[in-house]
């Protein structure tokens, strides 16, 4: 649970870790009731709170590209068409988003570094339905690497300098994320 701090940055109010009952399937009515009960207990009755969830990163594709430095109003088109050319994706099955990371110089030419990702619409819709069945609507979804990145960006770990790595070893995939 966060709020806006006096300096405008997010401030952590509370956190909770709750084990999911083993016999509860993610799409079951029991899980929806469990989720509803836990969210009501933690968030209270105000359903207008901005609620974010983390989804599996297993099927989310994250890539980096560099595009020519163009006016701000042209960035979206340049990113979209560069990605469509370099690594096409099916817009009916995936969502696409990006973040401009900043200006870089490549062989003496100013360019923009961009991180983009695609995520399966089906998984996003399933997660949104899961929360909807529990009586809550989601403001957004993220993946763990982006959530950790935000912890560093908001400087919730004060005075931390250097590079950090996160290693996830799962049953179906593994992932190493580096933060600098």
Short mmCIF file of the C-alpha atoms (twelve columns), coordinates in Angstrom:
data_MODEL
# 
_entry.id   MODEL 
# 
loop_
_atom_site.group_PDB 
_atom_site.id 
_atom_site.type_symbol 
_atom_site.label_atom_id 
_atom_site.label_alt_id 
_atom_site.label_comp_id 
_atom_site.label_asym_id 
_atom_site.label_seq_id 
_atom_site.Cartn_x 
_atom_site.Cartn_y 
_atom_site.Cartn_z 
_atom_site.pdbx_PDB_model_num 
ATOM 1   C CA . UNK A 1   0.000   0.000   0.000   1 
ATOM 2   C CA . UNK A 2   1.451   3.347   -0.987  1 
ATOM 3   C CA . UNK A 3   0.553   6.992   -0.763  1 
ATOM 4   C CA . UNK A 4   2.048   10.165  -2.098  1 
ATOM 5   C CA . UNK A 5   4.730   11.364  0.289   1 
ATOM 6   C CA . UNK A 6   5.393   14.970  1.245   1 
ATOM 7   C CA . UNK A 7   7.978   15.235  -1.537  1 
ATOM 8   C CA . UNK A 8   5.523   13.864  -4.123  1 
ATOM 9   C CA . UNK A 9   7.273   10.501  -4.352  1 
ATOM 10  C CA . UNK A 10  5.417   7.286   -3.481  1 
ATOM 11  C CA . UNK A 11  5.721   6.299   0.181   1 
ATOM 12  C CA . UNK A 12  5.186   2.757   1.410   1 
ATOM 13  C CA . UNK A 13  2.369   2.515   3.975   1 
ATOM 14  C CA . UNK A 14  1.953   -1.206  4.452   1 
ATOM 15  C CA . UNK A 15  2.652   -4.598  2.956   1 
ATOM 16  C CA . UNK A 16  1.393   -8.100  3.493   1 
ATOM 17  C CA . UNK A 17  2.420   -11.561 2.362   1 
ATOM 18  C CA . UNK A 18  -0.380  -14.128 2.245   1 
ATOM 19  C CA . UNK A 19  0.062   -17.789 1.280   1 
ATOM 20  C CA . UNK A 20  -2.470  -19.045 -1.253  1 
ATOM 21  C CA . UNK A 21  -4.308  -22.157 -0.035  1 
ATOM 22  C CA . UNK A 22  -2.857  -25.156 -1.884  1 
ATOM 23  C CA . UNK A 23  -6.100  -26.709 -3.081  1 
ATOM 24  C CA . UNK A 24  -7.329  -23.430 -4.572  1 
ATOM 25  C CA . UNK A 25  -7.157  -23.258 -8.379  1 
ATOM 26  C CA . UNK A 26  -6.514  -19.813 -9.832  1 
ATOM 27  C CA . UNK A 27  -9.720  -19.725 -11.887 1 
ATOM 28  C CA . UNK A 28  -11.979 -21.234 -9.231  1 
ATOM 29  C CA . UNK A 29  -14.736 -19.552 -7.230  1 
ATOM 30  C CA . UNK A 30  -12.785 -20.442 -4.074  1 
ATOM 31  C CA . UNK A 31  -9.806  -18.452 -5.325  1 
ATOM 32  C CA . UNK A 32  -12.003 -15.457 -6.219  1 
ATOM 33  C CA . UNK A 33  -13.491 -15.552 -2.696  1 
ATOM 34  C CA . UNK A 34  -10.018 -15.877 -1.154  1 
ATOM 35  C CA . UNK A 35  -8.725  -12.940 -3.219  1 
ATOM 36  C CA . UNK A 36  -11.779 -10.828 -2.385  1 
ATOM 37  C CA . UNK A 37  -11.420 -11.535 1.325   1 
ATOM 38  C CA . UNK A 38  -7.699  -10.691 1.362   1 
ATOM 39  C CA . UNK A 39  -8.085  -7.513  -0.711  1 
ATOM 40  C CA . UNK A 40  -11.018 -6.315  1.416   1 
ATOM 41  C CA . UNK A 41  -9.015  -7.020  4.571   1 
ATOM 42  C CA . UNK A 42  -5.906  -5.223  3.331   1 
ATOM 43  C CA . UNK A 43  -7.371  -2.373  1.257   1 
ATOM 44  C CA . UNK A 44  -10.592 -1.744  3.119   1 
ATOM 45  C CA . UNK A 45  -13.975 -1.026  1.575   1 
ATOM 46  C CA . UNK A 46  -12.821 1.733   -0.816  1 
ATOM 47  C CA . UNK A 47  -12.929 0.009   -4.210  1 
ATOM 48  C CA . UNK A 48  -11.754 3.197   -5.950  1 
ATOM 49  C CA . UNK A 49  -8.154  2.618   -4.928  1 
ATOM 50  C CA . UNK A 50  -5.649  2.184   -7.723  1 
ATOM 51  C CA . UNK A 51  -4.822  -1.523  -7.693  1 
ATOM 52  C CA . UNK A 52  -1.911  -2.998  -9.612  1 
ATOM 53  C CA . UNK A 53  -1.030  -6.667  -9.953  1 
ATOM 54  C CA . UNK A 54  2.044   -8.550  -11.086 1 
ATOM 55  C CA . UNK A 55  1.664   -11.129 -13.818 1 
ATOM 56  C CA . UNK A 56  4.091   -13.828 -14.885 1 
ATOM 57  C CA . UNK A 57  6.985   -12.606 -16.986 1 
ATOM 58  C CA . UNK A 58  7.285   -16.006 -18.705 1 
ATOM 59  C CA . UNK A 59  5.485   -14.944 -21.882 1 
ATOM 60  C CA . UNK A 60  6.339   -11.235 -21.828 1 
ATOM 61  C CA . UNK A 61  8.965   -10.324 -24.408 1 
ATOM 62  C CA . UNK A 62  11.218  -7.406  -23.427 1 
ATOM 63  C CA . UNK A 63  13.674  -5.944  -25.927 1 
ATOM 64  C CA . UNK A 64  15.803  -2.855  -26.461 1 
ATOM 65  C CA . UNK A 65  16.222  -0.893  -29.663 1 
ATOM 66  C CA . UNK A 66  17.743  2.376   -30.762 1 
ATOM 67  C CA . UNK A 67  15.860  4.676   -33.062 1 
ATOM 68  C CA . UNK A 68  16.853  7.888   -34.808 1 
ATOM 69  C CA . UNK A 69  16.352  11.000  -32.733 1 
ATOM 70  C CA . UNK A 70  13.037  12.373  -33.997 1 
ATOM 71  C CA . UNK A 71  10.549  14.972  -32.729 1 
ATOM 72  C CA . UNK A 72  8.493   13.806  -29.767 1 
ATOM 73  C CA . UNK A 73  5.260   13.495  -31.776 1 
ATOM 74  C CA . UNK A 74  6.963   11.038  -34.189 1 
ATOM 75  C CA . UNK A 75  8.508   8.709   -31.589 1 
ATOM 76  C CA . UNK A 76  5.474   6.429   -31.272 1 
ATOM 77  C CA . UNK A 77  5.317   5.756   -35.019 1 
ATOM 78  C CA . UNK A 78  9.073   5.250   -35.361 1 
ATOM 79  C CA . UNK A 79  9.155   2.808   -32.445 1 
ATOM 80  C CA . UNK A 80  6.112   0.891   -33.702 1 
ATOM 81  C CA . UNK A 81  7.365   0.462   -37.255 1 
ATOM 82  C CA . UNK A 82  10.930  -0.341  -36.162 1 
ATOM 83  C CA . UNK A 83  9.619   -3.107  -33.922 1 
ATOM 84  C CA . UNK A 84  7.200   -4.407  -36.584 1 
ATOM 85  C CA . UNK A 85  10.135  -4.631  -39.012 1 
ATOM 86  C CA . UNK A 86  12.688  -6.170  -36.622 1 
ATOM 87  C CA . UNK A 87  10.505  -8.530  -34.590 1 
ATOM 88  C CA . UNK A 88  6.913   -8.700  -35.841 1 
ATOM 89  C CA . UNK A 89  4.158   -9.530  -33.360 1 
ATOM 90  C CA . UNK A 90  0.474   -10.345 -33.727 1 
ATOM 91  C CA . UNK A 91  -1.561  -7.361  -32.534 1 
ATOM 92  C CA . UNK A 92  -4.659  -9.537  -32.143 1 
ATOM 93  C CA . UNK A 93  -2.874  -11.726 -29.583 1 
ATOM 94  C CA . UNK A 94  -0.465  -9.295  -27.905 1 
ATOM 95  C CA . UNK A 95  -0.362  -5.834  -26.436 1 
ATOM 96  C CA . UNK A 96  2.607   -3.640  -27.259 1 
ATOM 97  C CA . UNK A 97  4.105   -0.848  -25.194 1 
ATOM 98  C CA . UNK A 98  7.422   0.940   -24.889 1 
ATOM 99  C CA . UNK A 99  9.449   3.363   -22.817 1 
ATOM 100 C CA . UNK A 100 12.002  5.854   -24.109 1 
ATOM 101 C CA . UNK A 101 15.049  5.395   -21.885 1 
ATOM 102 C CA . UNK A 102 16.982  8.405   -23.080 1 
ATOM 103 C CA . UNK A 103 19.437  9.724   -25.595 1 
ATOM 104 C CA . UNK A 104 22.535  7.727   -26.542 1 
ATOM 105 C CA . UNK A 105 25.306  8.362   -29.027 1 
ATOM 106 C CA . UNK A 106 26.067  5.521   -31.417 1 
ATOM 107 C CA . UNK A 107 29.045  5.974   -33.738 1 
ATOM 108 C CA . UNK A 108 28.793  9.727   -33.292 1 
ATOM 109 C CA . UNK A 109 25.057  9.841   -34.079 1 
ATOM 110 C CA . UNK A 110 22.481  10.834  -31.448 1 
ATOM 111 C CA . UNK A 111 19.746  8.208   -31.071 1 
ATOM 112 C CA . UNK A 112 17.029  7.310   -28.597 1 
ATOM 113 C CA . UNK A 113 17.310  4.132   -26.541 1 
ATOM 114 C CA . UNK A 114 13.934  2.432   -26.241 1 
ATOM 115 C CA . UNK A 115 12.746  -0.556  -24.233 1 
ATOM 116 C CA . UNK A 116 9.657   -2.248  -25.633 1 
ATOM 117 C CA . UNK A 117 7.619   -5.232  -24.669 1 
ATOM 118 C CA . UNK A 118 4.804   -7.417  -25.880 1 
ATOM 119 C CA . UNK A 119 2.514   -9.379  -23.585 1 
ATOM 120 C CA . UNK A 120 -0.236  -11.903 -24.389 1 
ATOM 121 C CA . UNK A 121 -3.702  -10.285 -24.339 1 
ATOM 122 C CA . UNK A 122 -5.278  -13.551 -23.187 1 
ATOM 123 C CA . UNK A 123 -3.202  -13.683 -20.007 1 
ATOM 124 C CA . UNK A 124 -3.896  -10.019 -19.289 1 
ATOM 125 C CA . UNK A 125 -7.645  -10.500 -19.764 1 
ATOM 126 C CA . UNK A 126 -7.623  -13.616 -17.534 1 
ATOM 127 C CA . UNK A 127 -5.891  -11.693 -14.762 1 
ATOM 128 C CA . UNK A 128 -8.305  -8.766  -15.076 1 
ATOM 129 C CA . UNK A 129 -11.264 -11.207 -14.886 1 
ATOM 130 C CA . UNK A 130 -9.759  -12.848 -11.832 1 
ATOM 131 C CA . UNK A 131 -9.785  -9.554  -9.945  1 
ATOM 132 C CA . UNK A 132 -13.174 -8.590  -11.373 1 
ATOM 133 C CA . UNK A 133 -14.678 -11.837 -10.023 1 
ATOM 134 C CA . UNK A 134 -13.255 -10.826 -6.642  1 
ATOM 135 C CA . UNK A 135 -15.067 -7.481  -6.893  1 
ATOM 136 C CA . UNK A 136 -11.999 -5.364  -7.656  1 
ATOM 137 C CA . UNK A 137 -10.851 -3.764  -10.886 1 
ATOM 138 C CA . UNK A 138 -7.208  -3.395  -11.794 1 
ATOM 139 C CA . UNK A 139 -5.586  -0.100  -12.677 1 
ATOM 140 C CA . UNK A 140 -2.716  -1.937  -14.313 1 
ATOM 141 C CA . UNK A 141 -0.506  -4.981  -14.590 1 
ATOM 142 C CA . UNK A 142 3.256   -5.230  -14.445 1 
ATOM 143 C CA . UNK A 143 5.905   -7.916  -14.307 1 
ATOM 144 C CA . UNK A 144 8.284   -8.369  -11.397 1 
ATOM 145 C CA . UNK A 145 11.376  -6.976  -13.179 1 
ATOM 146 C CA . UNK A 146 9.528   -3.708  -13.866 1 
ATOM 147 C CA . UNK A 147 8.263   -3.557  -10.281 1 
ATOM 148 C CA . UNK A 148 11.822  -3.978  -8.962  1 
ATOM 149 C CA . UNK A 149 13.017  -1.338  -11.432 1 
ATOM 150 C CA . UNK A 150 10.451  1.067   -9.961  1 
ATOM 151 C CA . UNK A 151 11.797  0.408   -6.460  1 
ATOM 152 C CA . UNK A 152 15.194  1.632   -7.634  1 
ATOM 153 C CA . UNK A 153 13.718  4.562   -9.608  1 
ATOM 154 C CA . UNK A 154 11.726  5.818   -6.617  1 
ATOM 155 C CA . UNK A 155 14.810  5.376   -4.403  1 
ATOM 156 C CA . UNK A 156 12.963  3.263   -1.862  1 
ATOM 157 C CA . UNK A 157 16.373  1.798   -1.131  1 
ATOM 158 C CA . UNK A 158 18.039  5.024   0.009   1 
ATOM 159 C CA . UNK A 159 21.697  5.552   -0.776  1 
ATOM 160 C CA . UNK A 160 21.998  2.436   -2.942  1 
ATOM 161 C CA . UNK A 161 24.604  2.850   -5.659  1 
ATOM 162 C CA . UNK A 162 25.949  0.404   -8.167  1 
ATOM 163 C CA . UNK A 163 24.513  -2.497  -10.063 1 
ATOM 164 C CA . UNK A 164 22.095  -5.114  -8.756  1 
ATOM 165 C CA . UNK A 165 21.022  -8.411  -10.270 1 
ATOM 166 C CA . UNK A 166 17.876  -10.437 -9.741  1 
ATOM 167 C CA . UNK A 167 17.897  -14.124 -10.594 1 
ATOM 168 C CA . UNK A 168 14.630  -16.036 -10.945 1 
ATOM 169 C CA . UNK A 169 14.764  -19.794 -11.432 1 
ATOM 170 C CA . UNK A 170 11.346  -21.284 -12.085 1 
ATOM 171 C CA . UNK A 171 9.931   -24.592 -13.216 1 
ATOM 172 C CA . UNK A 172 9.258   -23.374 -16.757 1 
ATOM 173 C CA . UNK A 173 11.709  -20.513 -17.300 1 
ATOM 174 C CA . UNK A 174 14.559  -18.599 -15.705 1 
ATOM 175 C CA . UNK A 175 15.415  -14.944 -15.879 1 
ATOM 176 C CA . UNK A 176 18.290  -12.659 -14.935 1 
ATOM 177 C CA . UNK A 177 17.585  -8.940  -14.640 1 
ATOM 178 C CA . UNK A 178 20.340  -6.369  -14.187 1 
ATOM 179 C CA . UNK A 179 19.623  -2.931  -12.712 1 
ATOM 180 C CA . UNK A 180 22.143  -0.084  -12.842 1 
# 
